[in-house]
């Protein structure tokens, strides 16, 4: 039996491509049977193939007296096998809401830190097929949809966009088989008493619900759940492919449809802080595809947040409205306006206000300036980020600042003066971005230039112009 389990373990590594030669794998090990079995099987794998490196992390959550003993046992096992072991201690309040989830999040955060420090490419955990059944049923009862029915994956990124992968080499083994393996290997393990406490939802499933279902009506429950997970994973793979196509076709990674104004915003806020999608695409997206598309969009912001049913439902409701605002986790705000729906990371808007007084021409943090002789051989840039003004029409001191409520400008080519706020409204600039539009005004407060948008009519170059002021936003 021992060799059979080990052979199956080695085949699992190859079948699911869990690791490659010369990789460093971080094992998350406790004193439980699944963890000890994982440690032993990995040690045997290393001893036989000699092309893989293992390190171990073990934790004392400070919730039980036995936890310190477990850490010492793991350290001794690692020492006897020549495997480096990192032990971490942190304390949680047993009475805190969702304590199990908080402990898991803390544990995975520390595992990621250790993996980075040790150049580990994978983090292996000891989840087995019994854990898979619990997970599938737990998700089913919570109504988490197709992703929940897929259960745990053999391999996935630790977090969205992470280069470190979480792997589960024991996912195909039953807990009873692993315990029998340890007995044959004369290895002992510790049982966590908290696993018997049915006040925790998973323990209630494990101790009461699953045994009842198996013993009374559904003896093939385990096989049925695993088959369901396999089918669900196939459906998810297809839906993720379709989501990638939808995102490619409809998502625009910019702040506005105007190229130069978009460059202006990218200079101020960065390139990865806003997404825009035409409302027609948002309103017609198939409901089954919506969770996958929204997940792809949120991952663009490197978000670690897991979206839930309420997020999908709220987005669907937003699309039935003419306009509106929706708050998502991690400071992501969704704005539906007349033509487009925007996803904006609002923390990017926390920048220092711009206000500069120029008593004469000077370079500033944002503006390059230069006086140049002008004749008919000169050419005028068509960009609104690089402009040329008739120097004779510019009256110092100038002020370069963010727009104010009563600002106005006579745009080049327009029929008259326009309020700047009306101008931005006509161009359908996203409302929370408008306060960050900047304007150059003269000593009378007349608008000379709005970078990315327009230049004033009265400052344009004419035949009689002899000197010009070149301004370039950078």
XYZ file of C-alpha atoms in Angstrom:
474
model
C 0.000 0.000 0.000
C 2.839 2.380 0.874
C 4.362 2.142 -2.582
C 0.933 2.385 -4.223
C 0.225 5.686 -2.457
C 3.645 7.066 -3.312
C 3.338 6.048 -6.965
C -0.099 7.667 -7.156
C 1.357 10.813 -5.512
C 4.143 11.001 -8.129
C 1.647 10.459 -10.943
C -0.527 13.244 -9.533
C 2.411 15.686 -9.616
C 3.030 14.873 -13.267
C -0.629 14.694 -14.360
C -1.547 18.102 -12.935
C 1.877 19.678 -13.597
C 2.156 20.762 -9.963
C 5.888 21.460 -10.094
C 8.935 21.286 -12.342
C 12.546 20.295 -11.825
C 14.676 22.519 -9.574
C 11.734 24.495 -8.205
C 11.511 25.508 -4.546
C 8.228 24.486 -2.940
C 6.958 25.875 0.362
C 4.944 23.299 2.343
C 2.339 24.540 4.824
C 2.490 21.904 7.543
C 0.604 21.376 10.801
C 0.551 18.346 13.076
C -2.525 16.845 11.385
C -2.576 13.612 9.387
C -2.893 15.302 5.984
C 0.056 17.617 6.669
C 2.317 14.866 8.001
C 1.448 12.698 4.991
C 2.261 15.603 2.636
C 5.607 16.189 4.357
C 6.536 12.497 4.199
C 5.506 12.021 0.567
C 7.386 15.168 -0.503
C 10.488 13.978 1.376
C 10.343 10.628 -0.417
C 9.841 12.407 -3.736
C 12.934 14.557 -3.110
C 15.004 11.556 -2.042
C 14.066 9.595 -5.151
C 14.265 12.318 -7.821
C 16.748 14.756 -6.170
C 15.598 17.623 -8.394
C 13.269 19.523 -6.125
C 13.720 21.691 -3.015
C 11.282 21.841 -0.116
C 10.962 24.241 2.794
C 8.294 24.177 5.500
C 6.197 26.799 7.264
C 4.230 25.924 10.399
C 1.968 28.094 12.547
C 0.940 28.597 16.141
C -2.390 30.443 16.087
C -2.359 30.881 19.864
C -5.848 29.377 20.098
C -4.969 26.070 21.796
C -2.439 24.883 24.353
C -1.470 22.010 22.058
C -0.432 24.305 19.220
C 3.067 24.899 20.611
C 3.588 21.136 20.847
C 2.496 20.726 17.232
C 5.038 23.311 16.092
C 7.815 21.450 17.916
C 6.801 18.122 16.358
C 6.853 19.640 12.883
C 10.253 21.196 13.531
C 11.637 17.824 14.669
C 10.263 16.049 11.612
C 11.785 18.683 9.322
C 15.140 18.500 11.114
C 15.284 14.726 10.733
C 14.588 15.081 7.009
C 16.970 17.958 6.385
C 14.206 20.396 5.432
C 14.364 24.062 6.549
C 11.408 25.000 8.750
C 9.952 28.437 9.464
C 7.613 28.752 12.434
C 5.279 31.715 12.847
C 3.174 32.678 15.854
C 0.164 34.974 15.800
C -2.812 35.325 18.114
C -6.475 35.659 17.259
C -9.486 36.155 19.474
C -11.562 32.934 19.388
C -14.720 35.028 19.861
C -14.125 37.245 16.821
C -16.603 36.907 13.903
C -15.448 34.605 11.079
C -12.427 33.594 13.128
C -11.638 30.617 10.859
C -11.594 32.839 7.785
C -9.448 35.488 9.519
C -6.922 32.834 10.574
C -6.780 31.475 7.040
C -6.223 34.934 5.519
C -3.463 35.694 8.021
C -1.826 32.324 7.370
C -1.827 32.797 3.607
C -0.419 36.309 3.913
C 2.523 34.976 5.932
C 2.991 32.050 3.536
C 3.246 34.478 0.625
C 5.865 36.536 2.479
C 7.966 33.431 3.251
C 7.641 32.206 -0.345
C 8.910 35.534 -1.672
C 11.828 35.578 0.776
C 12.829 32.005 -0.132
C 12.187 32.313 -3.892
C 9.553 29.593 -3.684
C 7.335 29.369 -6.766
C 4.626 27.163 -5.221
C 2.913 26.812 -1.852
C 1.642 23.281 -1.182
C -1.182 22.590 1.272
C -2.595 19.279 2.494
C -6.218 19.489 1.350
C -7.591 16.026 0.514
C -10.762 14.731 -1.162
C -12.784 14.835 2.092
C -11.969 18.557 2.297
C -13.124 18.885 -1.299
C -16.526 17.372 -0.476
C -16.946 19.745 2.472
C -15.996 22.707 0.295
C -18.440 21.833 -2.488
C -21.352 21.277 -0.090
C -20.444 24.376 1.914
C -20.461 26.486 -1.262
C -23.684 24.866 -2.460
C -25.447 25.749 0.794
C -24.184 29.350 0.555
C -25.382 29.649 -3.051
C -21.998 30.611 -4.492
C -22.806 29.462 -8.034
C -20.751 27.521 -10.553
C -17.402 28.567 -9.068
C -18.444 27.166 -5.698
C -19.517 23.852 -7.214
C -16.060 23.536 -8.802
C -14.559 23.286 -5.325
C -10.817 23.613 -4.830
C -8.444 23.489 -7.797
C -5.298 21.407 -8.014
C -3.340 24.545 -8.867
C -4.180 28.262 -8.991
C -2.442 31.615 -8.498
C -2.231 32.423 -4.793
C -3.890 35.772 -5.538
C -5.006 37.277 -8.861
C -1.943 38.153 -10.969
C 0.401 36.452 -8.471
C 3.434 34.555 -9.803
C 3.243 32.227 -6.783
C 0.866 29.273 -7.151
C -1.103 27.389 -4.529
C -1.024 23.627 -5.156
C -2.902 20.703 -3.557
C -1.026 17.446 -4.227
C -3.325 15.372 -1.955
C -6.646 16.449 -3.436
C -7.214 13.003 -4.941
C -6.653 11.084 -1.665
C -9.246 10.274 0.990
C -8.382 11.169 4.587
C -8.746 7.533 5.697
C -6.226 6.404 3.071
C -3.720 9.024 4.247
C -4.126 7.886 7.862
C -3.569 4.269 6.862
C -0.466 5.326 4.946
C 0.934 7.054 8.052
C 0.226 3.980 10.186
C 2.131 1.777 7.734
C 4.983 4.292 7.804
C 4.838 4.297 11.624
C 4.276 8.018 11.707
C 2.040 9.657 14.300
C -0.107 12.752 14.006
C -2.127 15.015 16.239
C -5.861 15.638 16.068
C -6.994 19.239 16.422
C -9.772 19.201 19.081
C -11.328 22.289 17.500
C -12.171 20.165 14.448
C -14.791 18.407 16.598
C -16.545 21.640 17.600
C -19.751 21.716 15.550
C -20.387 25.394 16.237
C -18.139 25.983 13.220
C -19.986 25.509 9.906
C -17.424 23.225 8.274
C -17.199 21.023 11.349
C -20.995 20.728 11.381
C -20.859 19.516 7.791
C -17.980 17.150 8.521
C -19.289 15.664 11.748
C -23.062 15.621 11.211
C -24.388 16.407 7.716
C -21.996 14.384 5.520
C -22.087 11.198 7.678
C -25.889 11.394 7.764
C -26.130 11.704 3.963
C -23.656 8.867 3.379
C -25.205 6.488 5.895
C -28.871 7.065 5.146
C -29.445 7.660 1.454
C -26.371 8.739 -0.544
C -23.505 6.238 -0.091
C -21.833 7.553 -3.283
C -21.916 11.165 -2.092
C -18.148 11.578 -2.334
C -17.914 10.333 -5.908
C -20.951 12.379 -6.957
C -19.524 15.591 -5.505
C -16.140 15.049 -7.173
C -17.843 14.422 -10.526
C -19.876 17.602 -10.081
C -16.679 19.545 -9.360
C -15.025 18.153 -12.484
C -17.988 19.136 -14.677
C -18.147 22.595 -13.078
C -14.436 23.156 -13.670
C -14.917 22.364 -17.360
C -17.754 24.881 -17.600
C -15.670 27.486 -15.764
C -12.776 26.995 -18.191
C -15.130 27.705 -21.115
C -16.724 30.733 -19.419
C -13.305 32.186 -18.571
C -12.297 31.879 -22.224
C -15.474 33.696 -23.261
C -14.855 36.357 -20.592
C -11.368 36.945 -21.997
C -12.882 37.494 -25.439
C -15.522 39.876 -24.060
C -12.951 41.880 -22.095
C -10.691 42.095 -25.146
C -13.555 43.322 -27.331
C -15.227 45.793 -24.970
C -12.900 46.997 -22.189
C -10.922 50.196 -22.781
C -8.114 50.945 -20.360
C -8.453 54.709 -20.332
C -10.197 57.660 -18.704
C -11.882 59.245 -21.732
C -12.387 58.772 -25.465
C -10.249 61.870 -26.140
C -6.681 60.739 -26.788
C -4.788 63.794 -25.510
C -6.996 64.319 -22.471
C -6.524 60.646 -21.672
C -2.742 61.181 -21.843
C -3.187 64.111 -19.457
C -5.028 61.938 -16.925
C -2.488 59.125 -17.310
C 0.278 61.608 -16.495
C -1.493 62.627 -13.296
C -3.113 59.401 -12.085
C -1.209 56.602 -13.838
C -2.285 54.169 -16.555
C -3.938 51.428 -14.504
C -6.553 53.284 -12.517
C -9.533 53.575 -14.856
C -11.495 51.324 -17.199
C -14.369 52.367 -19.443
C -16.946 50.134 -21.163
C -19.748 51.236 -23.449
C -23.124 50.877 -21.768
C -24.527 48.772 -24.612
C -21.870 46.122 -23.912
C -22.568 46.215 -20.164
C -26.333 46.005 -20.601
C -26.244 43.061 -23.004
C -23.652 40.879 -21.303
C -25.045 37.343 -20.689
C -25.894 36.832 -17.026
C -23.863 33.605 -16.820
C -20.808 35.469 -18.106
C -21.145 38.518 -15.854
C -19.266 37.146 -12.781
C -16.313 36.110 -14.935
C -16.117 39.431 -16.784
C -16.349 41.458 -13.573
C -13.655 39.281 -11.989
C -11.342 39.922 -14.959
C -11.972 43.665 -14.690
C -11.311 43.779 -10.947
C -8.125 41.735 -11.394
C -6.831 44.539 -13.634
C -6.555 46.656 -10.495
C -4.506 43.871 -8.811
C -7.363 43.464 -6.393
C -7.327 40.538 -3.956
C -11.030 40.930 -3.346
C -13.349 38.012 -4.078
C -16.557 39.259 -5.638
C -19.802 37.822 -4.317
C -23.378 37.493 -5.522
C -24.311 40.898 -4.106
C -21.615 42.557 -6.247
C -22.985 40.956 -9.416
C -26.593 41.801 -8.539
C -25.748 45.416 -7.724
C -23.930 45.809 -11.044
C -26.933 44.378 -12.908
C -29.217 46.824 -11.091
C -26.892 49.714 -11.959
C -27.217 48.885 -15.662
C -31.003 49.310 -15.474
C -30.553 52.907 -14.325
C -29.865 55.956 -16.485
C -26.852 56.804 -14.357
C -25.567 55.946 -10.916
C -22.658 55.086 -8.638
C -21.689 51.746 -7.123
C -19.024 51.166 -4.476
C -16.871 48.053 -4.829
C -14.224 46.804 -2.386
C -10.692 48.228 -2.235
C -11.701 51.782 -3.216
C -13.002 50.839 -6.658
C -15.998 52.929 -7.654
C -18.215 52.180 -10.652
C -19.870 55.128 -12.392
C -22.580 54.726 -14.994
C -22.912 57.841 -17.121
C -24.733 58.619 -20.359
C -22.604 56.535 -22.743
C -20.060 54.618 -20.683
C -19.649 52.727 -17.447
C -16.372 53.516 -15.665
C -14.375 51.533 -13.100
C -12.177 53.987 -11.199
C -9.722 53.365 -8.383
C -10.584 56.424 -6.310
C -7.406 56.334 -4.187
C -5.552 57.487 -7.312
C -7.405 60.825 -7.058
C -5.664 61.786 -3.828
C -3.047 64.096 -5.344
C -1.733 67.507 -4.379
C -3.715 70.412 -5.889
C -1.825 72.273 -8.618
C -1.422 76.033 -8.147
C 1.505 77.951 -9.643
C 1.981 81.691 -10.144
C 4.223 82.795 -13.025
C 5.470 86.394 -12.828
C 7.404 85.640 -15.977
C 7.907 82.655 -18.224
C 9.336 79.681 -16.357
C 9.426 75.905 -16.370
C 7.355 74.215 -13.725
C 6.774 70.695 -12.460
C 4.145 70.080 -15.134
C 4.815 72.655 -17.875
C 7.825 73.202 -20.149
C 7.864 76.764 -21.526
C 9.985 78.697 -23.990
C 9.834 81.980 -25.955
C 10.586 81.414 -29.634
C 10.899 83.796 -32.647
C 7.984 83.332 -35.033
C 7.780 83.473 -38.822
C 5.886 81.753 -41.602
C 8.294 78.803 -41.610
C 7.255 77.774 -38.098
C 4.651 75.047 -37.692
C 1.928 74.910 -35.075
C 1.423 71.670 -33.190
C -2.092 70.259 -33.421
C -1.783 68.736 -29.973
C -3.620 70.342 -27.071
C -0.780 69.158 -24.803
C 1.778 71.235 -26.740
C 0.567 74.672 -27.754
C 1.875 77.934 -29.158
C 0.492 81.304 -27.964
C 0.952 84.780 -29.407
C 3.235 86.332 -26.774
C 1.769 89.801 -27.366
C -1.637 88.554 -26.213
C -0.366 86.983 -22.976
C -0.419 89.240 -19.911
C 1.554 88.270 -16.811
C 1.332 87.203 -14.077
C -0.112 83.876 -15.170
C -1.622 81.257 -12.919
C -1.632 77.529 -13.630
C -4.145 75.796 -11.372
C -7.083 73.427 -11.182
C -10.348 74.697 -12.584
C -12.781 76.685 -10.466
C -16.556 77.012 -10.645
C -16.699 80.285 -12.632
C -13.781 79.655 -15.014
C -14.465 80.261 -18.701
C -12.571 80.136 -21.978
C -13.119 81.051 -25.624
C -12.025 77.790 -27.286
C -10.158 78.062 -30.570
C -12.659 77.625 -33.405
C -15.713 78.072 -31.167
C -18.418 80.737 -31.567
C -17.970 82.302 -28.153
C -16.981 82.018 -24.524
C -17.908 78.852 -22.673
C -17.998 78.001 -19.010
C -15.316 75.389 -18.418
C -17.696 73.155 -16.457
C -20.156 73.234 -19.369
C -17.335 72.428 -21.756
C -16.376 69.369 -19.691
C -20.010 68.316 -19.456
C -20.401 68.556 -23.240
C -17.348 66.344 -23.666
C -18.838 63.901 -21.124
C -15.768 63.865 -18.919
C -16.293 61.598 -15.905
C -17.571 63.740 -13.027
C -14.963 62.808 -10.343
C -12.143 63.592 -12.792
C -13.287 67.125 -13.617
C -11.867 68.845 -10.500
C -8.409 67.715 -11.614
C -8.556 69.464 -14.980
C -6.058 72.347 -14.998
C -6.236 75.739 -16.647
C -3.753 78.519 -17.429
C -5.244 82.009 -16.821
C -3.800 85.512 -17.224
C -3.864 88.380 -14.754
C -7.490 89.206 -15.704
C -8.496 85.608 -15.083
C -9.046 84.902 -18.781
C -8.543 81.264 -19.717
C -5.583 80.763 -22.047
C -5.216 76.987 -22.169
C -6.749 73.806 -20.772
C -4.197 71.001 -21.322
C -5.677 68.118 -23.248
C -8.778 70.104 -24.267
C -8.255 73.479 -25.963
C -6.407 76.776 -26.410
C -8.075 80.215 -26.247
C -9.113 81.803 -29.557
C -7.596 85.216 -28.825
C -4.104 83.813 -28.227
C -3.786 81.996 -31.554
C -0.862 82.710 -33.830
C -1.529 85.283 -36.585
C 0.413 86.677 -39.543
C 1.659 89.624 -37.489
C 2.942 87.411 -34.654
C 6.675 87.925 -34.111
C 7.222 86.083 -30.848
C 5.445 83.009 -29.516
C 5.303 81.152 -26.262
C 5.684 77.381 -26.551
C 4.025 75.445 -23.709
C 4.221 71.685 -23.317
C 2.510 69.608 -20.640
C 4.706 66.771 -19.386
